Coordinates of C-alpha atoms and ligand atoms in Angstrom, one line a residue:
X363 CA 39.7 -22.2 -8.5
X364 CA 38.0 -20.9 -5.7
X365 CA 37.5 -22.8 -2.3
X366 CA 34.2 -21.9 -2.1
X367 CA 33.3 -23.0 -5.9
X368 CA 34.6 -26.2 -5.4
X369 CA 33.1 -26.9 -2.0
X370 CA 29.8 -26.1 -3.5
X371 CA 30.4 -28.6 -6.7
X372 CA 31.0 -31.4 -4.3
X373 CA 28.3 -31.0 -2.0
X374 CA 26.0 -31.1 -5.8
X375 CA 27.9 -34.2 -6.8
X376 CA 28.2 -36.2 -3.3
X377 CA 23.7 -34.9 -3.0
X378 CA 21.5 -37.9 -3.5
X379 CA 18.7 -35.7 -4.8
X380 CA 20.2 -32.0 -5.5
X381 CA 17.7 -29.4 -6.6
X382 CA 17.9 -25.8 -7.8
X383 CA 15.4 -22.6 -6.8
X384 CA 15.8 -20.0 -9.0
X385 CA 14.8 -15.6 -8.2
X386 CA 14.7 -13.4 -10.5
X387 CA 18.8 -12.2 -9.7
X388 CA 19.5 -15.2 -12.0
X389 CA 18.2 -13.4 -14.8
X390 CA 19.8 -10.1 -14.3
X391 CA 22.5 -10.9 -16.6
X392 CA 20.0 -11.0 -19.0
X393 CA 18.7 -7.9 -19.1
X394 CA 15.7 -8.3 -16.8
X395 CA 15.9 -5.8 -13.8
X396 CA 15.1 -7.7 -10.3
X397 CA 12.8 -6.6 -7.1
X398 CA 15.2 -6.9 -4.5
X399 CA 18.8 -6.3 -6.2
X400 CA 21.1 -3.6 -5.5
X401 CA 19.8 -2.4 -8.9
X402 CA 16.1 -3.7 -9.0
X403 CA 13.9 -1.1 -11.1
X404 CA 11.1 -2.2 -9.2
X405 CA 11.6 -1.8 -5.6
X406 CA 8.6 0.5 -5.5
X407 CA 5.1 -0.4 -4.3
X408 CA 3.8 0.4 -7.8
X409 CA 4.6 -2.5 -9.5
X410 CA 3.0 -4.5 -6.7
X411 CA -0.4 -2.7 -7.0
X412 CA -0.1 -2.8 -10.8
X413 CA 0.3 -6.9 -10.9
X414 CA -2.1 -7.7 -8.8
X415 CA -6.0 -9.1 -9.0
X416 CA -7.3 -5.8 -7.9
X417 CA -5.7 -3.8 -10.8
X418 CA -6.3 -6.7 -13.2
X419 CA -10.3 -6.9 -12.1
X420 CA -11.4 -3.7 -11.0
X421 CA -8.6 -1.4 -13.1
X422 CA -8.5 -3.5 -16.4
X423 CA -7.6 -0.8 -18.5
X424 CA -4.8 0.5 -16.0
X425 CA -3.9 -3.5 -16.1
X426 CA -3.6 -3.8 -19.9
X427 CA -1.7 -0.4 -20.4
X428 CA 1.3 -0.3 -17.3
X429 CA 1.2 -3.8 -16.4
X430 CA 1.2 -4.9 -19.5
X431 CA 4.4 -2.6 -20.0
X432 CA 6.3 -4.2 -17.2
X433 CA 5.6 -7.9 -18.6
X434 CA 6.9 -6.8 -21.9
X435 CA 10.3 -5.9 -20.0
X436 CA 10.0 -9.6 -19.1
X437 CA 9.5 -11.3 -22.5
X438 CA 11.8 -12.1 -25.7
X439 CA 14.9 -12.4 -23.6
X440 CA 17.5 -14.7 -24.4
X441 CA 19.3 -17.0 -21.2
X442 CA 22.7 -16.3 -19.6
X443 CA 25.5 -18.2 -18.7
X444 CA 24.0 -18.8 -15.4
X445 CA 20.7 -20.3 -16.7
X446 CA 23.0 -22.8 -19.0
X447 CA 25.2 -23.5 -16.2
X448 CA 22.1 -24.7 -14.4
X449 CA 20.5 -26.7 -17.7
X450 CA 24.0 -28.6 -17.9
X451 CA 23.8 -29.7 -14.5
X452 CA 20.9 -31.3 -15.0
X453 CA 22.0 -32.6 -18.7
X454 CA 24.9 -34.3 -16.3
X455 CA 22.4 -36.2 -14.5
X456 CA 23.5 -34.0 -11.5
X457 CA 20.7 -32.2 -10.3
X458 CA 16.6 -33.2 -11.0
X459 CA 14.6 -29.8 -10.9
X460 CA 14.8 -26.3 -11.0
X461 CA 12.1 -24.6 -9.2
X462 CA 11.6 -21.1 -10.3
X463 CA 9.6 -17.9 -9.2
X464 CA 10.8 -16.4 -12.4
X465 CA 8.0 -16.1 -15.4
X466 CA 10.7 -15.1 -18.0
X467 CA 10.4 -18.6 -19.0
X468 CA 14.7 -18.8 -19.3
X469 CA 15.3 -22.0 -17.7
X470 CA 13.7 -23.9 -20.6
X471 CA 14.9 -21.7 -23.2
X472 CA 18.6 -22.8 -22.1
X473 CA 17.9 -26.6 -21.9
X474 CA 16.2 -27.4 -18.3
X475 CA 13.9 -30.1 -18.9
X476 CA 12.7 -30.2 -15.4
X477 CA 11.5 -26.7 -14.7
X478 CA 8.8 -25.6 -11.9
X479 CA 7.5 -22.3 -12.8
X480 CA 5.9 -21.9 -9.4
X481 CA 4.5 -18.0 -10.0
X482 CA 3.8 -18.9 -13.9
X483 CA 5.2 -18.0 -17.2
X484 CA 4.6 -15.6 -20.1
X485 CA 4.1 -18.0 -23.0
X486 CA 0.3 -18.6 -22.5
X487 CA -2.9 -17.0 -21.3
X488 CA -6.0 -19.0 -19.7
X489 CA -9.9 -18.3 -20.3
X490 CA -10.8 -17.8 -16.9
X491 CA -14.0 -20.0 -17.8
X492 CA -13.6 -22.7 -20.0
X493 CA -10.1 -23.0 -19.3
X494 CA -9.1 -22.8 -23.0
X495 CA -5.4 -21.9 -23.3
X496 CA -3.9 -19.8 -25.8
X497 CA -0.4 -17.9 -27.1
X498 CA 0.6 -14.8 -25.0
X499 CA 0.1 -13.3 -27.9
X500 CA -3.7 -13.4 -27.6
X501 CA -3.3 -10.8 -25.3
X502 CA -1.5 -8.4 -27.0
X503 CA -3.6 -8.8 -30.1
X504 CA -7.1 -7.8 -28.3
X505 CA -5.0 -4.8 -26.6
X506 CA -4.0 -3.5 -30.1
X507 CA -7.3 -3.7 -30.9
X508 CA -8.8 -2.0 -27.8
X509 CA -10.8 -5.5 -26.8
X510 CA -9.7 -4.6 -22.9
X511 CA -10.2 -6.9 -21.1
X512 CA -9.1 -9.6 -23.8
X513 CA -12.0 -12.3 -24.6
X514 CA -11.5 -16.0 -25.4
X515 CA -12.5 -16.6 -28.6
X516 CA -14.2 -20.2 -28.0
X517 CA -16.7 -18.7 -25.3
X518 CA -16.2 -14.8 -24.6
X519 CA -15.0 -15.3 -20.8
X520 CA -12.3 -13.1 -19.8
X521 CA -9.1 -14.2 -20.6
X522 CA -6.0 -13.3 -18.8
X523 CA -1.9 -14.1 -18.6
X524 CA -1.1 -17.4 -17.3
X525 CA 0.7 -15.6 -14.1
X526 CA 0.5 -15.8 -10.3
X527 CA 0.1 -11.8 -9.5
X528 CA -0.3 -10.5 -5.9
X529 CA -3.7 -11.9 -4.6
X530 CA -4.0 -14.8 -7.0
X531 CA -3.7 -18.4 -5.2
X532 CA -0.8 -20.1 -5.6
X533 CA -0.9 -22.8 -8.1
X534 CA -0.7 -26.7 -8.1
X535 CA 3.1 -26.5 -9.1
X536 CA 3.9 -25.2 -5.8
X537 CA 2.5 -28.1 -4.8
X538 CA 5.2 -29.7 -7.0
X539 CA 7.7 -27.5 -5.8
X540 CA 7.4 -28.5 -1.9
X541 CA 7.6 -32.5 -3.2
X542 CA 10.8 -32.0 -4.4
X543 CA 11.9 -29.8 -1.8
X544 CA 10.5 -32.9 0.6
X545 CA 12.4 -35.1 -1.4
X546 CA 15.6 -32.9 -1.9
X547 CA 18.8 -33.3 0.5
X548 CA 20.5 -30.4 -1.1
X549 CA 19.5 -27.2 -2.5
X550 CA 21.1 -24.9 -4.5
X551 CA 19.3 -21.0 -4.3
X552 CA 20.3 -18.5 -7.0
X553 CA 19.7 -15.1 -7.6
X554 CA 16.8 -15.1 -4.4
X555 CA 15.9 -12.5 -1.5
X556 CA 14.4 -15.3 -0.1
X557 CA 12.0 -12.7 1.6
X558 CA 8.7 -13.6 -0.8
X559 CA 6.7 -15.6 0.9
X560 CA 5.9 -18.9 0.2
X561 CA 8.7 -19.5 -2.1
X562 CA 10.7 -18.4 0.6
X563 CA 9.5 -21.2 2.9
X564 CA 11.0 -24.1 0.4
X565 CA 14.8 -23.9 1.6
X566 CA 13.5 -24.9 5.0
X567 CA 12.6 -28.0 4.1
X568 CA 15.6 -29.0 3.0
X569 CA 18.7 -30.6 4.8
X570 CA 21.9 -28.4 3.7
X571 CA 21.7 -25.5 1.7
X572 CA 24.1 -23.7 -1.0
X573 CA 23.8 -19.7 -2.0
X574 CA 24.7 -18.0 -4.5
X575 CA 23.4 -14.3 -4.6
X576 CA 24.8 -10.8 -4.5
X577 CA 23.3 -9.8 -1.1
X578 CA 23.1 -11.6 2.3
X579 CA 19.5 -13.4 2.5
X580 CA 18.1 -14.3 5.8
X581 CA 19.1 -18.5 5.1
X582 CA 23.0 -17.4 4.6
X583 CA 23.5 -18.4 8.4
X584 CA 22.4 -22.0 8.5
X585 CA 23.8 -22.7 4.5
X586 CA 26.8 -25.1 4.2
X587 CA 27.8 -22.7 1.3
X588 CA 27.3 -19.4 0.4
X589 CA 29.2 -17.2 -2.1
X590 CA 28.4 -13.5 -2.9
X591 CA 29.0 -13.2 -6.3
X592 CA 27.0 -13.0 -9.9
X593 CA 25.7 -16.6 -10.9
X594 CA 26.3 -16.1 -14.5
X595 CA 30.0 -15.8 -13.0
X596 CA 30.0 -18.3 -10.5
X597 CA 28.0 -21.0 -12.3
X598 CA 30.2 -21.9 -15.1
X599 CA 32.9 -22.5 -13.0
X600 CA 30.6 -24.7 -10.6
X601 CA 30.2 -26.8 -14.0
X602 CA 33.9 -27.3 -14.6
X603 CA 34.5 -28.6 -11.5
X604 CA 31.5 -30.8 -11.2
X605 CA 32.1 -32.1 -14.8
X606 CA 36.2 -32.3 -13.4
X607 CA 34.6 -34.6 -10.5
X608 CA 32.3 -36.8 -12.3
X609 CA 35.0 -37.6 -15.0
Ligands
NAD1807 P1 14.3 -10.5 -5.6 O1 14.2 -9.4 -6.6 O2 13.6 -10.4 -4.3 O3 15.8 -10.9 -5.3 C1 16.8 -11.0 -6.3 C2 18.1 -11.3 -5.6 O4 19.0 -11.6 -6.6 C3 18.6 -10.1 -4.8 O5 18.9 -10.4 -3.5 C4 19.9 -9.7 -5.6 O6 21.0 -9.4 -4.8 C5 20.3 -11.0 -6.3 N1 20.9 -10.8 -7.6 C6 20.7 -9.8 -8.6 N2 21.5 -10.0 -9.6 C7 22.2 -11.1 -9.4 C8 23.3 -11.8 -10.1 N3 23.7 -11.5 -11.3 N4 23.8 -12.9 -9.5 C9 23.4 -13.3 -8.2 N5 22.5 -12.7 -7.5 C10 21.9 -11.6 -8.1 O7 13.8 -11.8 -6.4 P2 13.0 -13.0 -6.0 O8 13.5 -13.6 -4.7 O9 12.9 -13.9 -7.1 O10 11.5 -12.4 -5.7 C11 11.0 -11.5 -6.6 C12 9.6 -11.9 -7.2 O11 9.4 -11.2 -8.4 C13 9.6 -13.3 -7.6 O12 8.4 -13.9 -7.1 C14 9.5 -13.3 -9.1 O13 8.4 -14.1 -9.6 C15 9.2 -11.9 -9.5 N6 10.1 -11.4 -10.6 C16 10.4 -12.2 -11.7 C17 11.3 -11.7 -12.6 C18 11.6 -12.7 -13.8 O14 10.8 -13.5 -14.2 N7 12.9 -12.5 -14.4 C19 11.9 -10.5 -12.5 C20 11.6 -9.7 -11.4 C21 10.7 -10.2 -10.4

């Protein structure tokens, strides 16, 4: 086994309160294409004007037609060896949380229990008056129908997906997300540019770092480990040696 791999599984084991932040290269395996990647569909500006408040408010019908395209790519995707790598570290007692800025709502769908979805997820959509929550599939009901925007059926405020897009404020689990960083002496970063801001600021806070990511990211310098490589790869043989260790 690789140096590096097993170099990484002991820092985990010997952490007194490992944690895991999750980008969206830890669902490439799956299917889902990535910002940042080497092959990210969505390097353009586009997608960034298209998910934003802007389009959603003042371009509803632009919103509901592209945008809505774009978080269908997202949706009805099944996890990869890298998202249950991660769900049986946790099920080891190893690490506590995953902190995500995925949506594609993987990390529970493999098995994490303890899963910050810091930018959102795809399973619900909010009234943005009453608060009511409903399916995701509220949404694409009142779009079949032409209801654009989509109307909650308890008191006809506007209802909308239950996701952090450019220009919303970030939610009260990043507020989460920093208290475990706080509390964290290692994390491990997966499939992350680490260049969106303020997910980006969370490795900071912590003591020692690990990597794992196809590209350089601007953290690799001051990370106790950092390996190059596909997680879905790399992960499963992080678990054999951590499971090798604890036994
Ligand atoms: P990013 O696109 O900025 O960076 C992804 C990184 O993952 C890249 O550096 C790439 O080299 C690396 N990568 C790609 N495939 C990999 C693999 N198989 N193994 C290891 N590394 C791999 O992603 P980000 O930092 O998460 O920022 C993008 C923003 O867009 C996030 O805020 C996220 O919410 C959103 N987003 C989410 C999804 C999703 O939910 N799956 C998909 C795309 C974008």
């Amino acid at each position: 086994m690789d140096d590096l791999v097993m170099k990484l599984a002991r820092s985990i084991v010997e952490a007194r309160y490992p944690v895991v932040l999750t980008g969206a290269g830890v669902s490439t395996e799956s299917g889902i294409p990535d910002f940042r990647g080497p092959n990210g569909l969505w390097r353009n500006e586009e997608i960034m004007d298209l998910l934003s408040l802007d389009t959603l408010y003042f371009m509803p019908d632009l919103f509901y037609s592209r945008g809505l395209e774009v978080l269908r790519v997202l949706r009805g995707k099944k996890p990869n060896p890298a998202h249950r790598a991660i769900a049986r570290l946790e099920e080891l007692s190893v690490v506590k949380s995953v902190i995500t800025q995925n949506i594609d709502g993987l990390h529970l769908e493999a098995g994490s229990q303890n899963v910050i979805e810091i930018h959102g997820n795809l399973r619900t959509c909010s009234c943005e008056k009453c608060r009511s929550t409903f399916p995701f599939e509220h949404i694409e009901v009142s779009v079949a129908k032409g209801v654009i925007p989509p109307k909650c059926p308890r008191c006809g405020g506007i209802v909308r997906p239950d996701v952090v897009f450019f220009g919303d404020p970030m939610p009260e689990d990043f507020n989460r997300a920093v208290d475990e960083a706080r509390r964290s002496d290692f994390m491990l970063v997966v499939g992350s540019s680490l260049q969106v801001a303020p997910a980006a600021y969370l490795p900071e806070m912590v003591e020692r770092l690990g990597i794992i990511n196809l590209e350089p990211t601007p953290y690799d310098k001051s990370a106790l480990v950092v390996i190059h490589d596909k997680a879905g790869e790399v992960l499963p043989q992080v678990v054999k040696e951590v499971e090798r260790l604890l036994s």
